[in-house]
């Protein structure tokens, strides 16, 4: 999955188990957040250890789901994904506007200093 995302493909939602064969799910989460920050990432595990849940949230998980998930939780994910995507779109628009404003201010300041 990481290779596909590294190749430029994007998904609205990534479900990632904390305990994956051969790699730690938290390491996958960190790499996902390094690559893209606008995908919803939900970590999953049968473990209810508070430290694991906290680590996932600190590393950028949008949510944490205990396995096996209940049908209501799966249904609720789609509303969550829609809200997360709208939030990311809004943040991207704000960042673009701020960047443009900063560039204009820098240009004007440069003119004044000449």
Tab-separated table of C-alpha atoms in Angstrom:
chain	number	residue	atom	x	y	z
A	1	UNK	CA	0.000	0.000	0.000
A	2	UNK	CA	2.834	2.405	0.819
A	3	UNK	CA	4.418	1.790	-2.587
A	4	UNK	CA	1.135	2.603	-4.315
A	5	UNK	CA	0.833	5.837	-2.332
A	6	UNK	CA	4.495	6.684	-2.987
A	7	UNK	CA	3.636	6.267	-6.671
A	8	UNK	CA	1.092	9.069	-6.392
A	9	UNK	CA	-2.196	7.230	-5.922
A	10	UNK	CA	-4.496	8.632	-3.258
A	11	UNK	CA	-7.306	7.066	-1.273
A	12	UNK	CA	-10.045	8.748	0.748
A	13	UNK	CA	-9.480	6.365	3.648
A	14	UNK	CA	-6.694	4.093	4.856
A	15	UNK	CA	-7.429	1.385	7.412
A	16	UNK	CA	-4.195	0.190	8.953
A	17	UNK	CA	-3.672	-2.527	11.533
A	18	UNK	CA	-1.257	-1.683	14.323
A	19	UNK	CA	0.264	-5.168	14.201
A	20	UNK	CA	1.246	-5.977	10.609
A	21	UNK	CA	3.444	-8.880	9.563
A	22	UNK	CA	6.969	-7.631	8.984
A	23	UNK	CA	6.312	-3.959	9.793
A	24	UNK	CA	4.903	-1.955	12.661
A	25	UNK	CA	1.605	-0.289	11.782
A	26	UNK	CA	2.661	2.891	13.593
A	27	UNK	CA	5.695	3.076	11.271
A	28	UNK	CA	3.297	2.813	8.325
A	29	UNK	CA	1.211	5.616	9.835
A	30	UNK	CA	4.287	7.842	10.216
A	31	UNK	CA	5.263	7.221	6.599
A	32	UNK	CA	1.718	7.928	5.395
A	33	UNK	CA	1.724	11.249	7.231
A	34	UNK	CA	5.136	12.105	5.792
A	35	UNK	CA	3.886	11.400	2.262
A	36	UNK	CA	0.410	12.942	2.444
A	37	UNK	CA	-1.510	14.586	5.200
A	38	UNK	CA	-4.953	14.847	3.656
A	39	UNK	CA	-5.940	11.173	3.754
A	40	UNK	CA	-8.070	9.898	6.582
A	41	UNK	CA	-6.146	7.206	8.460
A	42	UNK	CA	-7.892	4.918	10.907
A	43	UNK	CA	-5.705	2.572	12.907
A	44	UNK	CA	-7.122	-0.781	13.959
A	45	UNK	CA	-6.148	-3.332	16.581
A	46	UNK	CA	-7.613	-5.883	18.917
A	47	UNK	CA	-5.410	-4.321	21.609
A	48	UNK	CA	-7.059	-1.857	23.943
A	49	UNK	CA	-3.812	-0.718	25.558
A	50	UNK	CA	-4.110	3.006	26.139
A	51	UNK	CA	-0.447	3.571	25.242
A	52	UNK	CA	-0.964	2.122	21.748
A	53	UNK	CA	-4.068	4.224	21.129
A	54	UNK	CA	-2.269	7.354	22.367
A	55	UNK	CA	0.772	6.654	20.185
A	56	UNK	CA	-1.423	6.309	17.104
A	57	UNK	CA	-3.200	9.587	17.819
A	58	UNK	CA	0.075	11.401	18.525
A	59	UNK	CA	1.529	10.106	15.249
A	60	UNK	CA	-1.411	11.445	13.264
A	61	UNK	CA	-4.150	8.816	13.187
A	62	UNK	CA	-7.538	10.376	12.650
A	63	UNK	CA	-9.212	7.651	14.633
A	64	UNK	CA	-8.657	4.290	16.269
A	65	UNK	CA	-10.988	1.339	15.859
A	66	UNK	CA	-11.015	-1.829	17.919
A	67	UNK	CA	-11.234	-5.156	16.127
A	68	UNK	CA	-13.511	-6.666	15.260
A	69	UNK	CA	-15.361	-3.496	14.234
A	70	UNK	CA	-19.111	-3.333	14.647
A	71	UNK	CA	-21.202	-2.683	11.511
A	72	UNK	CA	-22.218	0.753	12.859
A	73	UNK	CA	-18.553	1.759	13.098
A	74	UNK	CA	-17.913	0.787	9.481
A	75	UNK	CA	-20.991	2.720	8.330
A	76	UNK	CA	-19.889	5.748	10.353
A	77	UNK	CA	-16.493	5.798	8.648
A	78	UNK	CA	-17.922	7.217	5.429
A	79	UNK	CA	-19.335	10.276	7.168
A	80	UNK	CA	-16.022	10.680	8.942
A	81	UNK	CA	-14.107	10.449	5.654
A	82	UNK	CA	-16.351	13.057	4.036
A	83	UNK	CA	-15.818	15.480	6.942
A	84	UNK	CA	-12.050	14.847	6.930
A	85	UNK	CA	-11.792	15.504	3.203
A	86	UNK	CA	-13.777	18.747	3.499
A	87	UNK	CA	-11.536	19.843	6.355
A	88	UNK	CA	-8.407	19.064	4.322
A	89	UNK	CA	-9.752	20.979	1.326
A	90	UNK	CA	-10.497	23.980	3.549
A	91	UNK	CA	-7.044	23.842	5.148
A	92	UNK	CA	-5.373	23.628	1.730
A	93	UNK	CA	-7.325	26.681	0.539
A	94	UNK	CA	-6.379	28.644	3.656
A	95	UNK	CA	-2.714	27.664	3.293
A	96	UNK	CA	-2.701	28.692	-0.376
A	97	UNK	CA	-4.260	32.061	0.492
A	98	UNK	CA	-1.777	32.665	3.304
A	99	UNK	CA	1.154	31.755	1.063
A	100	UNK	CA	-0.068	34.157	-1.602
A	101	UNK	CA	-0.520	36.916	0.984
A	102	UNK	CA	2.987	36.362	2.384
A	103	UNK	CA	4.508	36.529	-1.097
A	104	UNK	CA	2.680	39.768	-1.850
A	105	UNK	CA	3.823	41.280	1.453
A	106	UNK	CA	7.414	40.222	0.804
A	107	UNK	CA	7.285	41.750	-2.668
A	108	UNK	CA	5.920	45.016	-1.311
A	109	UNK	CA	8.508	45.095	1.466
A	110	UNK	CA	11.226	44.498	-1.127
A	111	UNK	CA	10.002	47.507	-3.121
A	112	UNK	CA	10.071	49.695	-0.014
A	113	UNK	CA	13.639	48.666	0.839
A	114	UNK	CA	15.006	49.526	-2.608
